[in-house]
Coordinates of C-alpha atoms and ligand atoms in Angstrom, one line a residue:
M1 CA -10.0 43.5 12.4
D2 CA -10.4 44.6 16.0
T3 CA -13.8 45.9 15.3
L4 CA -15.0 42.5 14.2
E5 CA -18.2 41.3 16.0
T6 CA -17.8 37.8 17.3
P7 CA -20.1 36.1 19.8
L8 CA -17.1 34.7 21.8
R9 CA -14.1 36.1 23.5
W10 CA -10.8 34.5 24.4
Y11 CA -8.8 34.9 27.7
G12 CA -5.4 33.5 28.5
E13 CA -2.4 34.1 30.7
R14 CA -0.1 34.3 27.7
N15 CA -0.5 36.5 24.7
P16 CA -1.4 34.7 21.5
S17 CA 1.3 34.1 19.0
I18 CA 1.1 36.5 16.1
D19 CA 4.2 35.7 14.1
P20 CA 4.0 32.8 11.5
A21 CA 6.5 30.6 13.5
G22 CA 4.5 31.0 16.7
I23 CA 1.2 30.3 14.9
Y24 CA 2.8 27.2 13.3
Q25 CA 3.8 25.9 16.8
V26 CA 0.3 26.3 18.1
L27 CA -1.1 24.5 15.0
A28 CA 1.4 21.7 15.4
D29 CA 0.7 21.2 19.1
L30 CA -1.9 18.6 18.3
D31 CA -2.6 17.6 21.9
H32 CA -4.0 21.1 22.7
P33 CA -6.8 23.2 21.3
C34 CA -6.0 25.9 18.9
F35 CA -7.7 29.3 19.5
I36 CA -7.6 31.8 16.8
T37 CA -8.1 35.3 18.1
V38 CA -8.2 38.8 16.5
T39 CA -5.4 41.0 17.6
R40 CA -4.3 44.5 16.5
E41 CA -1.6 42.9 14.3
G42 CA -3.9 40.4 12.6
I43 CA -4.7 36.8 13.8
G44 CA -3.2 35.3 16.9
A45 CA -3.0 31.7 17.9
A46 CA -3.0 30.2 21.3
A47 CA -2.9 26.6 22.6
G48 CA -4.1 27.5 26.1
G49 CA -6.7 29.8 27.7
F50 CA -10.4 29.5 27.3
A51 CA -13.4 30.8 25.4
T52 CA -16.3 32.7 27.1
A53 CA -19.5 34.3 25.9
D54 CA -19.1 37.5 27.9
G55 CA -16.3 39.8 29.1
D56 CA -13.9 41.8 27.1
G57 CA -11.1 39.4 26.1
L58 CA -9.8 39.2 22.5
P59 CA -12.5 38.4 19.9
L60 CA -12.4 34.6 19.2
L61 CA -12.5 34.0 15.5
A62 CA -12.4 30.2 15.5
A63 CA -11.2 27.2 17.6
A64 CA -10.1 23.7 16.7
Q65 CA -10.2 20.8 19.1
P66 CA -7.0 18.8 20.0
L67 CA -6.4 16.2 17.3
P68 CA -3.8 13.7 18.1
P69 CA -3.0 11.5 15.1
E70 CA -4.3 8.5 16.9
R71 CA -7.8 9.9 16.4
L72 CA -7.7 10.1 12.6
G73 CA -9.7 7.4 10.7
S74 CA -11.7 4.6 12.1
A75 CA -11.7 3.6 15.7
A76 CA -13.1 0.2 14.7
F77 CA -10.1 -0.3 12.4
R78 CA -7.7 0.5 15.2
A79 CA -9.5 -1.8 17.7
A80 CA -10.0 -4.7 15.2
H81 CA -6.3 -4.8 14.3
G82 CA -4.9 -3.7 17.7
V83 CA -3.0 -0.7 16.3
R84 CA -2.7 2.8 17.6
Y85 CA -3.0 4.5 14.2
A86 CA -5.4 4.0 11.2
Y87 CA -2.4 3.6 9.0
M88 CA -1.1 0.6 7.0
A89 CA 2.0 0.0 5.0
G90 CA 1.0 -2.1 2.0
A91 CA 2.9 -5.2 1.0
M92 CA 5.8 -4.8 -1.4
A93 CA 6.7 -8.0 -3.3
G94 CA 9.9 -9.9 -3.0
G95 CA 10.4 -8.9 0.6
I96 CA 10.8 -5.2 -0.2
A97 CA 8.2 -4.8 2.5
S98 CA 10.8 -6.6 4.7
A99 CA 10.6 -8.2 8.1
D100 CA 12.6 -5.2 9.4
M101 CA 9.9 -2.9 8.1
V102 CA 7.1 -4.9 9.6
V103 CA 8.8 -5.1 13.0
A104 CA 9.6 -1.3 13.0
L105 CA 6.1 -0.3 12.2
A106 CA 4.4 -2.8 14.5
R107 CA 6.5 -1.5 17.4
E108 CA 5.2 2.0 16.8
G109 CA 1.6 1.1 16.5
F110 CA 1.2 0.8 12.7
L111 CA 0.0 -2.1 10.7
A112 CA 2.4 -3.4 8.0
S113 CA 2.0 -6.1 5.4
F114 CA 5.0 -8.4 4.8
G115 CA 5.9 -8.5 1.1
A116 CA 5.5 -12.3 0.6
A117 CA 4.7 -12.3 -3.1
G118 CA 7.4 -14.0 -5.1
L119 CA 9.3 -15.3 -2.0
L120 CA 10.0 -19.0 -1.4
P121 CA 8.1 -20.6 1.5
E122 CA 11.3 -20.8 3.6
H123 CA 11.8 -17.1 3.4
I124 CA 8.2 -16.4 4.5
E125 CA 8.6 -18.8 7.4
A126 CA 11.8 -17.1 8.4
A127 CA 10.0 -13.8 8.6
L128 CA 7.1 -15.3 10.6
A129 CA 9.7 -16.8 13.0
R130 CA 11.1 -13.3 13.5
F131 CA 7.7 -11.8 14.1
A132 CA 7.0 -14.4 16.8
A133 CA 10.3 -13.7 18.5
E134 CA 10.6 -9.9 18.1
I135 CA 7.0 -8.6 18.1
P136 CA 5.1 -11.2 20.1
G137 CA 1.4 -10.2 20.4
L138 CA 1.8 -7.2 18.0
P139 CA -0.3 -7.2 14.9
F140 CA 1.1 -7.6 11.4
A141 CA -0.3 -8.7 8.0
V142 CA 1.1 -11.0 5.3
N143 CA 0.3 -10.5 1.6
L144 CA -1.6 -13.2 -0.3
I145 CA -1.4 -12.4 -4.0
H146 CA -3.6 -14.0 -6.5
S147 CA -1.6 -15.8 -9.2
P148 CA -3.9 -16.6 -12.1
S149 CA -1.4 -18.9 -13.8
E150 CA 0.1 -20.4 -10.6
D151 CA -2.7 -21.8 -8.5
R152 CA -0.4 -24.0 -6.6
L153 CA 1.5 -21.0 -5.2
E154 CA -1.6 -19.5 -3.8
R155 CA -2.8 -22.7 -2.3
E156 CA 0.5 -23.4 -0.6
A157 CA 0.7 -19.8 0.7
V158 CA -2.7 -20.2 2.4
E159 CA -1.6 -23.6 3.8
L160 CA 1.5 -22.0 5.2
F161 CA -0.5 -19.1 6.8
L162 CA -2.9 -21.5 8.4
R163 CA 0.0 -23.7 9.7
H164 CA 1.7 -20.7 11.3
G165 CA -1.5 -19.1 12.6
V166 CA -1.1 -15.9 10.6
R167 CA -4.0 -13.7 11.8
C168 CA -4.2 -11.0 9.2
V169 CA -3.8 -11.3 5.4
E170 CA -3.7 -8.5 2.8
A171 CA -5.3 -10.2 -0.3
S172 CA -4.5 -8.5 -3.6
A173 CA -4.6 -8.8 -7.4
Y174 CA -7.9 -10.8 -7.2
M175 CA -10.3 -10.4 -10.1
D176 CA -12.4 -13.4 -9.1
L177 CA -12.4 -15.2 -5.7
T178 CA -10.5 -18.4 -5.4
P179 CA -11.1 -21.3 -3.0
H180 CA -7.8 -20.5 -1.3
V181 CA -8.7 -17.0 -0.1
V182 CA -12.1 -18.1 1.0
R183 CA -10.6 -21.0 2.9
Y184 CA -8.2 -18.7 4.8
R185 CA -11.2 -16.6 6.0
L186 CA -13.4 -19.5 6.9
A187 CA -10.8 -21.4 8.7
G188 CA -10.8 -18.7 11.4
L189 CA -14.5 -18.6 12.1
R190 CA -16.0 -19.8 15.4
R191 CA -18.6 -18.9 18.0
D192 CA -17.2 -17.3 21.1
E193 CA -18.4 -17.9 24.7
D194 CA -21.2 -15.5 24.3
G195 CA -22.4 -17.1 21.1
R196 CA -21.2 -14.3 18.8
I197 CA -19.3 -15.0 15.6
A198 CA -15.6 -14.5 16.0
A199 CA -13.4 -14.1 12.8
D200 CA -9.9 -15.0 13.9
N201 CA -8.5 -14.7 10.4
R202 CA -8.7 -11.0 9.4
L203 CA -8.8 -10.3 5.7
I204 CA -8.0 -6.9 4.1
A205 CA -8.8 -7.0 0.4
K206 CA -7.0 -4.5 -1.9
I207 CA -9.1 -3.6 -4.9
S208 CA -9.3 -1.0 -7.6
R209 CA -12.7 -1.8 -9.2
P210 CA -16.2 -2.0 -7.8
E211 CA -16.9 -5.5 -9.1
T212 CA -14.0 -7.0 -7.2
A213 CA -14.8 -4.9 -4.1
E214 CA -18.3 -6.3 -4.1
R215 CA -17.1 -9.9 -4.2
F216 CA -15.2 -9.3 -1.0
M217 CA -18.0 -7.3 0.6
R218 CA -20.5 -10.1 0.3
P219 CA -20.5 -13.4 2.3
A220 CA -18.3 -16.1 0.8
P221 CA -20.1 -17.6 -2.3
A222 CA -22.1 -20.7 -1.4
A223 CA -20.6 -22.8 -4.1
L224 CA -17.0 -22.2 -3.0
V225 CA -18.0 -22.8 0.6
A226 CA -19.8 -26.1 -0.3
A227 CA -16.7 -27.3 -2.2
L228 CA -14.4 -26.5 0.8
L229 CA -16.8 -28.3 3.1
E230 CA -16.9 -31.4 0.8
Q231 CA -13.1 -31.5 0.8
G232 CA -13.0 -31.3 4.5
L233 CA -11.0 -28.0 4.5
V234 CA -13.6 -26.2 6.6
T235 CA -16.1 -27.5 9.2
A236 CA -19.8 -27.5 8.9
E237 CA -20.0 -24.8 11.6
Q238 CA -17.5 -22.6 9.7
A239 CA -19.5 -23.1 6.5
E240 CA -22.7 -22.0 8.3
L241 CA -21.1 -19.0 10.0
A242 CA -19.7 -17.8 6.7
R243 CA -23.2 -16.8 5.6
H244 CA -23.4 -14.1 8.3
L245 CA -20.4 -12.0 7.6
P246 CA -18.5 -10.4 4.7
L247 CA -15.5 -12.2 3.2
A248 CA -13.2 -9.3 4.1
D249 CA -13.1 -7.1 7.2
D250 CA -11.5 -4.2 5.3
I251 CA -11.4 -3.1 1.7
T252 CA -8.4 -1.0 0.6
V253 CA -9.3 1.2 -2.3
E254 CA -6.1 1.4 -4.4
A255 CA -5.9 4.4 -6.7
D256 CA -3.0 5.4 -9.0
S257 CA -0.1 3.6 -7.2
G258 CA 3.3 2.0 -7.6
G259 CA 3.4 -1.5 -9.2
H260 CA 0.2 -3.0 -10.4
T261 CA -2.4 -0.3 -10.8
D262 CA -5.5 0.7 -12.7
R263 CA -4.5 4.3 -12.2
R264 CA -7.9 5.6 -11.1
P265 CA -7.8 8.9 -9.2
L266 CA -8.7 8.4 -5.5
P267 CA -11.3 11.2 -5.5
A268 CA -13.2 9.3 -8.3
L269 CA -12.8 5.8 -6.9
L270 CA -13.2 6.1 -3.1
P271 CA -16.7 7.7 -3.0
T272 CA -18.0 5.0 -5.4
I273 CA -16.6 2.2 -3.2
L274 CA -17.9 3.9 0.0
R275 CA -21.4 4.0 -1.5
L276 CA -21.1 0.4 -2.5
R277 CA -20.2 -0.5 1.0
D278 CA -23.2 1.3 2.4
H279 CA -25.4 -0.4 -0.2
V280 CA -24.1 -3.9 0.8
Q281 CA -24.4 -3.0 4.5
R282 CA -28.1 -2.1 4.1
E283 CA -28.7 -5.4 2.4
Y284 CA -26.8 -7.6 4.9
R285 CA -26.9 -5.6 8.1
Y286 CA -23.5 -7.0 9.2
A287 CA -22.9 -6.8 13.0
V288 CA -19.5 -5.2 12.2
P289 CA -19.7 -3.0 9.0
I290 CA -16.9 -3.3 6.5
R291 CA -14.3 -0.6 6.7
V292 CA -13.0 1.1 3.5
G293 CA -9.4 2.4 3.5
A294 CA -7.5 4.4 0.8
G295 CA -4.1 4.0 -0.8
G296 CA -2.4 5.1 -4.0
G297 CA -0.8 8.5 -4.3
L298 CA -0.5 9.1 -0.5
G299 CA 3.0 10.7 -0.1
T300 CA 2.3 13.8 1.8
P301 CA 0.3 14.9 4.9
V302 CA -2.1 16.9 2.8
A303 CA -2.9 13.8 0.7
V304 CA -3.4 11.6 3.8
A305 CA -5.6 14.3 5.3
A306 CA -7.6 14.4 2.1
A307 CA -8.1 10.6 2.2
F308 CA -9.5 10.8 5.7
A309 CA -11.7 13.8 4.7
M310 CA -13.2 11.8 1.9
G311 CA -14.2 9.1 4.4
A312 CA -11.3 6.6 4.4
A313 CA -11.2 4.4 7.5
Y314 CA -7.5 4.1 7.2
A315 CA -4.6 5.3 5.0
V316 CA -2.3 2.9 3.0
T317 CA 1.2 3.8 1.7
G318 CA 3.6 1.9 -0.5
S319 CA 6.0 3.9 -2.7
V320 CA 7.3 6.1 0.1
N321 CA 8.2 3.1 2.3
Q322 CA 10.3 1.6 -0.4
S323 CA 12.8 4.5 -0.1
C324 CA 13.1 3.9 3.6
L325 CA 16.0 2.4 5.5
E326 CA 14.2 -0.8 6.5
S327 CA 12.9 -1.6 3.0
G328 CA 14.4 -4.6 1.1
A329 CA 15.4 -2.4 -1.9
S330 CA 19.1 -1.8 -2.5
T331 CA 20.8 1.4 -1.4
A332 CA 21.3 2.3 -5.0
A333 CA 17.5 1.9 -5.7
K334 CA 16.7 4.0 -2.7
A335 CA 19.0 6.7 -3.9
M336 CA 17.2 6.8 -7.2
L337 CA 13.9 6.9 -5.5
A338 CA 14.9 9.8 -3.4
E339 CA 15.7 11.8 -6.5
A340 CA 12.3 11.1 -8.2
G341 CA 10.0 13.9 -9.1
I342 CA 6.3 13.8 -9.5
A343 CA 6.4 12.9 -13.2
D344 CA 9.3 10.4 -13.1
C345 CA 7.2 7.2 -13.3
E346 CA 5.6 5.5 -16.2
M347 CA 3.8 2.2 -17.1
A348 CA 5.9 -0.7 -18.3
P349 CA 5.0 -4.4 -19.0
A350 CA 4.6 -6.6 -16.0
A351 CA 6.6 -9.8 -15.8
D352 CA 3.8 -11.9 -14.2
M353 CA 1.2 -11.0 -16.8
F354 CA 3.4 -10.1 -19.7
E355 CA 1.5 -12.2 -22.3
M356 CA -1.8 -10.5 -21.3
G357 CA -0.3 -7.1 -21.9
V358 CA -0.7 -6.0 -18.3
D359 CA 1.4 -3.0 -17.3
L360 CA 2.6 -1.7 -14.0
Q361 CA 3.9 1.6 -12.8
V362 CA 7.7 1.9 -12.4
L363 CA 10.4 4.5 -11.9
K364 CA 11.5 6.1 -15.2
K365 CA 14.3 8.4 -14.1
G366 CA 17.8 6.9 -14.2
T367 CA 16.9 3.6 -15.8
F368 CA 16.2 2.3 -19.3
F369 CA 14.0 -0.5 -17.9
P370 CA 10.6 0.9 -19.0
M371 CA 11.8 1.6 -22.5
R372 CA 13.6 -1.8 -22.9
A373 CA 10.6 -3.7 -21.4
R374 CA 8.3 -2.0 -23.8
R375 CA 10.5 -2.9 -26.7
L376 CA 10.3 -6.5 -25.7
Y377 CA 6.6 -6.4 -25.6
E378 CA 6.4 -4.9 -29.1
L379 CA 8.6 -7.7 -30.4
Y380 CA 6.5 -10.2 -28.6
Q381 CA 3.4 -8.8 -30.3
A382 CA 5.0 -8.6 -33.8
Y383 CA 6.6 -12.0 -34.1
D384 CA 5.6 -15.7 -33.5
G385 CA 8.8 -16.8 -32.0
L386 CA 12.5 -15.9 -31.3
E387 CA 13.5 -17.3 -34.7
D388 CA 11.3 -14.8 -36.5
I389 CA 12.9 -11.7 -35.0
P390 CA 15.1 -10.0 -37.6
A391 CA 18.8 -10.5 -37.2
A392 CA 19.6 -6.9 -36.5
D393 CA 17.0 -6.7 -33.7
R394 CA 18.1 -10.0 -32.2
A395 CA 21.7 -8.8 -32.2
K396 CA 20.7 -5.6 -30.4
L397 CA 18.8 -7.5 -27.8
E398 CA 21.6 -9.9 -27.2
S399 CA 24.3 -7.2 -26.9
Q400 CA 22.3 -4.5 -25.1
V401 CA 19.4 -6.0 -23.2
F402 CA 20.3 -9.6 -22.4
R403 CA 24.0 -9.3 -22.8
R404 CA 24.2 -12.9 -23.8
P405 CA 22.8 -15.2 -26.5
L406 CA 19.1 -15.8 -26.3
E407 CA 19.7 -19.5 -26.3
D408 CA 21.7 -19.2 -23.1
V409 CA 18.8 -17.2 -21.6
W410 CA 16.4 -20.0 -22.6
Q411 CA 18.7 -22.6 -20.8
E412 CA 18.4 -20.5 -17.6
C413 CA 14.7 -20.4 -18.0
V414 CA 14.6 -24.2 -18.3
K415 CA 16.7 -24.5 -15.1
Y416 CA 14.5 -22.0 -13.2
F417 CA 11.1 -23.4 -14.2
S418 CA 12.1 -27.1 -13.8
R419 CA 12.3 -26.4 -10.2
R420 CA 9.6 -23.8 -9.7
D421 CA 6.9 -24.5 -12.2
P422 CA 7.6 -27.3 -14.8
E423 CA 4.2 -26.8 -16.4
Q424 CA 5.3 -23.6 -17.9
L425 CA 8.0 -25.5 -19.8
A426 CA 5.6 -28.1 -20.9
R427 CA 3.4 -25.4 -22.4
A428 CA 6.3 -23.7 -24.1
A429 CA 7.6 -27.0 -25.6
D430 CA 5.3 -26.8 -28.7
S431 CA 4.8 -23.1 -28.8
P432 CA 7.7 -20.8 -30.0
K433 CA 5.6 -17.8 -28.9
R434 CA 5.4 -19.1 -25.3
K435 CA 9.1 -19.8 -25.3
M436 CA 9.7 -16.2 -26.5
A437 CA 7.5 -14.9 -23.6
L438 CA 9.5 -16.9 -21.0
V439 CA 12.8 -15.6 -22.4
F440 CA 11.5 -12.0 -22.4
R441 CA 10.1 -12.5 -18.9
W442 CA 13.6 -13.5 -17.8
Y443 CA 14.7 -9.9 -18.4
L444 CA 11.7 -8.5 -16.6
G445 CA 12.3 -10.7 -13.6
M446 CA 16.0 -10.1 -13.5
A447 CA 15.5 -6.3 -13.7
S448 CA 13.7 -6.4 -10.4
R449 CA 16.4 -8.6 -8.9
W450 CA 19.2 -6.3 -10.0
A451 CA 17.4 -3.4 -8.3
V452 CA 16.9 -5.4 -5.1
V453 CA 20.5 -6.6 -4.9
G454 CA 21.9 -3.3 -6.2
D455 CA 23.9 -4.8 -9.1
A456 CA 26.0 -1.8 -10.2
D457 CA 26.7 -3.3 -13.6
R458 CA 22.9 -3.4 -14.3
A459 CA 22.0 0.0 -12.8
M460 CA 20.5 1.1 -16.1
D461 CA 18.1 -1.9 -16.1
Y462 CA 16.7 -1.5 -12.6
Q463 CA 13.0 -2.2 -12.4
V464 CA 11.7 -0.2 -9.5
W465 CA 8.0 -0.1 -8.9
C466 CA 7.0 3.4 -7.9
G467 CA 4.0 5.7 -8.1
P468 CA 3.7 9.5 -8.1
A469 CA 3.5 9.5 -4.3
M470 CA 7.2 9.2 -4.3
G471 CA 7.8 12.4 -6.1
S472 CA 5.3 14.3 -4.0
F473 CA 7.0 13.0 -0.8
N474 CA 10.4 14.0 -2.1
D475 CA 9.1 17.5 -2.8
W476 CA 7.5 17.8 0.6
V477 CA 10.6 16.7 2.5
T478 CA 13.0 19.0 0.5
G479 CA 14.9 21.1 3.0
S480 CA 14.2 18.7 5.9
Y481 CA 16.2 15.8 7.4
L482 CA 14.0 13.3 5.5
K483 CA 15.5 14.4 2.2
T484 CA 18.5 12.1 2.9
P485 CA 17.5 8.5 2.2
G486 CA 19.7 7.4 5.2
N487 CA 17.3 9.3 7.6
R488 CA 14.1 7.8 6.3
R489 CA 13.0 5.4 9.0
V490 CA 9.7 3.9 8.0
A491 CA 8.0 4.5 11.3
E492 CA 9.2 8.2 11.4
V493 CA 7.8 8.7 7.9
A494 CA 4.5 7.1 9.1
H495 CA 4.4 9.3 12.2
H496 CA 5.1 12.5 10.2
L497 CA 2.4 11.6 7.6
M498 CA -0.1 11.1 10.3
R499 CA 0.9 14.1 12.4
G500 CA 1.0 16.2 9.3
A501 CA -2.5 14.9 8.3
A502 CA -3.9 15.9 11.7
F503 CA -2.2 19.3 11.4
H504 CA -3.7 19.9 7.9
T505 CA -7.1 18.6 9.1
R506 CA -7.2 21.2 11.8
L507 CA -5.9 23.9 9.4
N508 CA -8.8 23.1 7.1
Q509 CA -11.3 23.4 10.0
L510 CA -9.9 26.9 10.7
R511 CA -10.0 27.8 7.1
N512 CA -13.6 26.8 6.8
A513 CA -14.3 29.1 9.7
G514 CA -12.9 32.0 7.7
V515 CA -9.3 32.1 9.2
H516 CA -6.5 33.0 6.8
V517 CA -3.3 31.4 8.1
P518 CA -0.1 32.8 6.6
A519 CA 1.4 30.4 4.0
S520 CA 4.6 29.8 6.0
A521 CA 2.6 28.7 9.0
A522 CA 0.4 26.4 7.0
D523 CA 2.8 23.7 5.8
Y524 CA 3.6 20.8 8.2
R525 CA 7.4 20.3 8.2
P526 CA 9.0 17.1 9.5
V527 CA 11.7 17.4 12.2
P528 CA 13.5 14.5 13.8
L529 CA 11.4 12.8 16.5
E530 CA 12.8 12.2 20.0
Ligands
FMN601 N1 0.8 -4.6 -3.3 C1 0.5 -5.9 -3.0 O1 -0.6 -6.2 -2.6 N2 1.4 -6.9 -3.2 C2 2.7 -6.6 -3.6 O2 3.4 -7.5 -3.7 C3 3.0 -5.3 -3.9 N3 4.3 -5.0 -4.2 C4 4.6 -3.6 -4.3 C5 6.0 -3.3 -4.6 C6 6.4 -2.0 -4.7 C7 7.8 -1.7 -4.9 C8 5.4 -1.0 -4.5 C9 5.8 0.5 -4.6 C10 4.1 -1.3 -4.3 C11 3.7 -2.6 -4.2 N4 2.3 -3.0 -3.9 C12 2.0 -4.3 -3.7 C13 1.3 -1.9 -3.6 C14 1.5 -1.4 -2.2 O3 1.2 -2.3 -1.2 C15 0.5 -0.2 -1.9 O4 -0.8 -0.6 -2.0 C16 0.7 0.9 -3.0 O5 2.1 1.1 -3.2 C17 0.1 2.2 -2.5 O6 0.2 3.2 -3.5 P1 1.5 4.2 -3.6 O7 2.6 3.5 -4.2 O8 1.0 5.3 -4.4 O9 1.8 4.6 -2.2

């Protein structure tokens, strides 16, 4: 090794570290450069000293620049959203992405999206009041979820956001655009003092297909804009300005994730959406190009580093945050999540799109939910109504799954939908199959609730949305303080994922320069942060 010819030499007051622990310390010191030198004992690493072209210091094999995690990803993303890190915690429905989670992440310089889907307006308003009081001036997002069968919910959500001056929305589950999401974006358009277009309502669209991505990348469709103008919901100036900028500022590419997912692999999907973005940018020449972020499967520093290496402007996590202290999930559900391995999730029917046969990804280990939900879907497909289900199957459902007569469940459905969405009842009145769907959806809906409140009696029915990122996170933190669910603070997890991503990014630079780092120095380990 010491005969190696390198053009550069390294000098320093302190000897370089040659043991794996010392090399690790240098690699993990992200605020300083990392010089890799050749010593008699193998490679040495130093955070100080300097490189020179002459003299007889140690041969310098490679060097990596300082890389604080604040530098990863897109500077434009950080500036536009006013955050320190290009990192976002995605929404988790029913307040699992809780107000506590949003507050904790905002205070540490991360963007978090409040899990507004499925919550009553008064709950969303209570969260917004907390943000105004506890994190004034700090950025946060709120989820706007497309509800194909409940248009009213989406319209009312947008009205609420506009009333409260919500400045950033994470729009998800869209297949086609709706007037509501377009209205949110347009209502924030104006010209600033210098005549430039200002978009006060920032929109982050989460997609898993190119067709949907493209709709958000183009300016708002003229027909929708005209209709909004006619109804007096946007001004003529806003309608005009809408032609000059994309509907969304950011596109989150969601690969195989917890909850609703197309299960595409990130390395297949992300490059396609990046190319699409470049194509649209060439066509429209937007003053501020759309940023493309990545989520789905990110549960380790290596995965986050890979997302940035592929060109993601920002990283989005979900599953791992659910197991954190601040999440709205129950302690029992968090304990189950902390035990999950990489293969412990599977697809199960979704409550909101049950009749359409849509699945979502849930935790499999420790619960019968996926199996029981699938059985309900099979019965739904096989029969035209509850009355047609064979007596033995019905008895089993009533004793094991529902634990009450199906007629009682139906009465609960009537009570629930009379208040929330009477149209559903009207549609079920003359359709035994629709009635069967509502009864079965009762179980799917309650299974999420039992998991959120931690109903011990229903532990075997918990529906916990979760993707493989959870298992890889658990594997990474084994042997560290983050193994214990009680230590998982959401902002610490975010810090470690980003620091670790910076660590692995530098490690890769060194590897590409031909450096072989011993395995025990090449794995970022989380330790408690001061
Ligand atoms: N995304 C949404 O846009 N709206 C939601 O209501 C929503 N609910 C979720 C609930 C849970 C429990 C989980 C795990 C994810 C949910 N997601 C939702 C997706 C996350 O925001 C995020 O995009 C995704 O979890 C990232 O993938 P990962 O699970 O592999 O980390």
